[in-house]
C-alpha cells in the first residue's frame, strides 16, 4: 500500500514538473480594449475636479496620468459626465439638493 501511494505521489510530482516545462516562457499580456470610460466622483478627495471639469492643461495631465495608471496609453477625452453616462435609461429622479456631477475620463 505504501508503494502505491508513493508511486501516485511520484507520478504527480513528475506530471507537475512536465506541465510547468511545457508552459510558454514568454510573458503573456491580456489585450487591452480600445477604449474604456471611467467615472470619478467630483468629491474624490484629490482636488482634481477643477482641472478636469475646466478642460485645462492640468486636466489633460491628470487624465493622462489616470489612464497610464490604469494601463492605457493616454486619455482621449475628459470632463464633466453627461447624465446619460451614469444613469442609463432611468428617468430623472426628483432630488431635494442637486448632487455633484461625476467626472468622466475616456482612455484609449
XYZ file of C-alpha atoms in Angstrom, residues 17-75:
59
model
C 7.138 19.270 -13.485
C 6.319 18.337 -17.075
C 3.336 20.661 -17.184
C 5.498 23.559 -15.984
C 8.118 22.836 -18.599
C 5.506 22.867 -21.367
C 4.172 26.333 -20.418
C 5.349 29.156 -22.681
C 8.365 31.008 -21.367
C 7.290 34.366 -22.789
C 5.214 36.772 -20.753
C 1.593 36.769 -21.844
C -0.345 40.014 -21.598
C -4.077 40.383 -21.959
C -5.060 42.575 -24.860
C -6.477 45.873 -23.695
C -9.705 47.062 -25.203
C -9.563 50.089 -27.472
C -11.324 52.461 -25.095
C -12.602 52.454 -21.556
C -14.622 55.074 -19.712
C -14.015 55.833 -16.037
C -16.474 57.775 -13.879
C -14.835 59.590 -10.988
C -16.751 61.288 -8.159
C -16.317 65.051 -8.197
C -15.515 64.976 -4.491
C -12.840 62.281 -4.763
C -10.645 63.944 -2.151
C -7.744 64.638 -4.506
C -8.901 68.043 -5.738
C -8.662 67.278 -9.447
C -12.281 68.207 -10.225
C -11.404 71.809 -11.119
C -8.750 70.727 -13.618
C -10.793 68.014 -15.297
C -14.071 69.937 -15.433
C -12.473 73.063 -16.961
C -10.679 71.024 -19.660
C -7.498 72.987 -18.958
C -3.894 71.818 -19.439
C -3.753 70.492 -15.874
C -6.857 68.389 -16.671
C -5.066 66.841 -19.630
C -2.108 65.960 -17.407
C -4.348 64.447 -14.720
C -6.436 62.492 -17.243
C -3.331 61.117 -18.976
C -1.824 60.120 -15.619
C -5.091 58.392 -14.666
C -5.133 56.419 -17.911
C -1.464 55.463 -17.621
C -2.108 54.215 -14.079
C -4.901 52.028 -15.445
C -2.685 50.574 -18.210
C -3.759 52.732 -21.154
C -1.615 54.952 -23.331
C -3.423 58.271 -22.905
C -6.782 59.954 -22.333
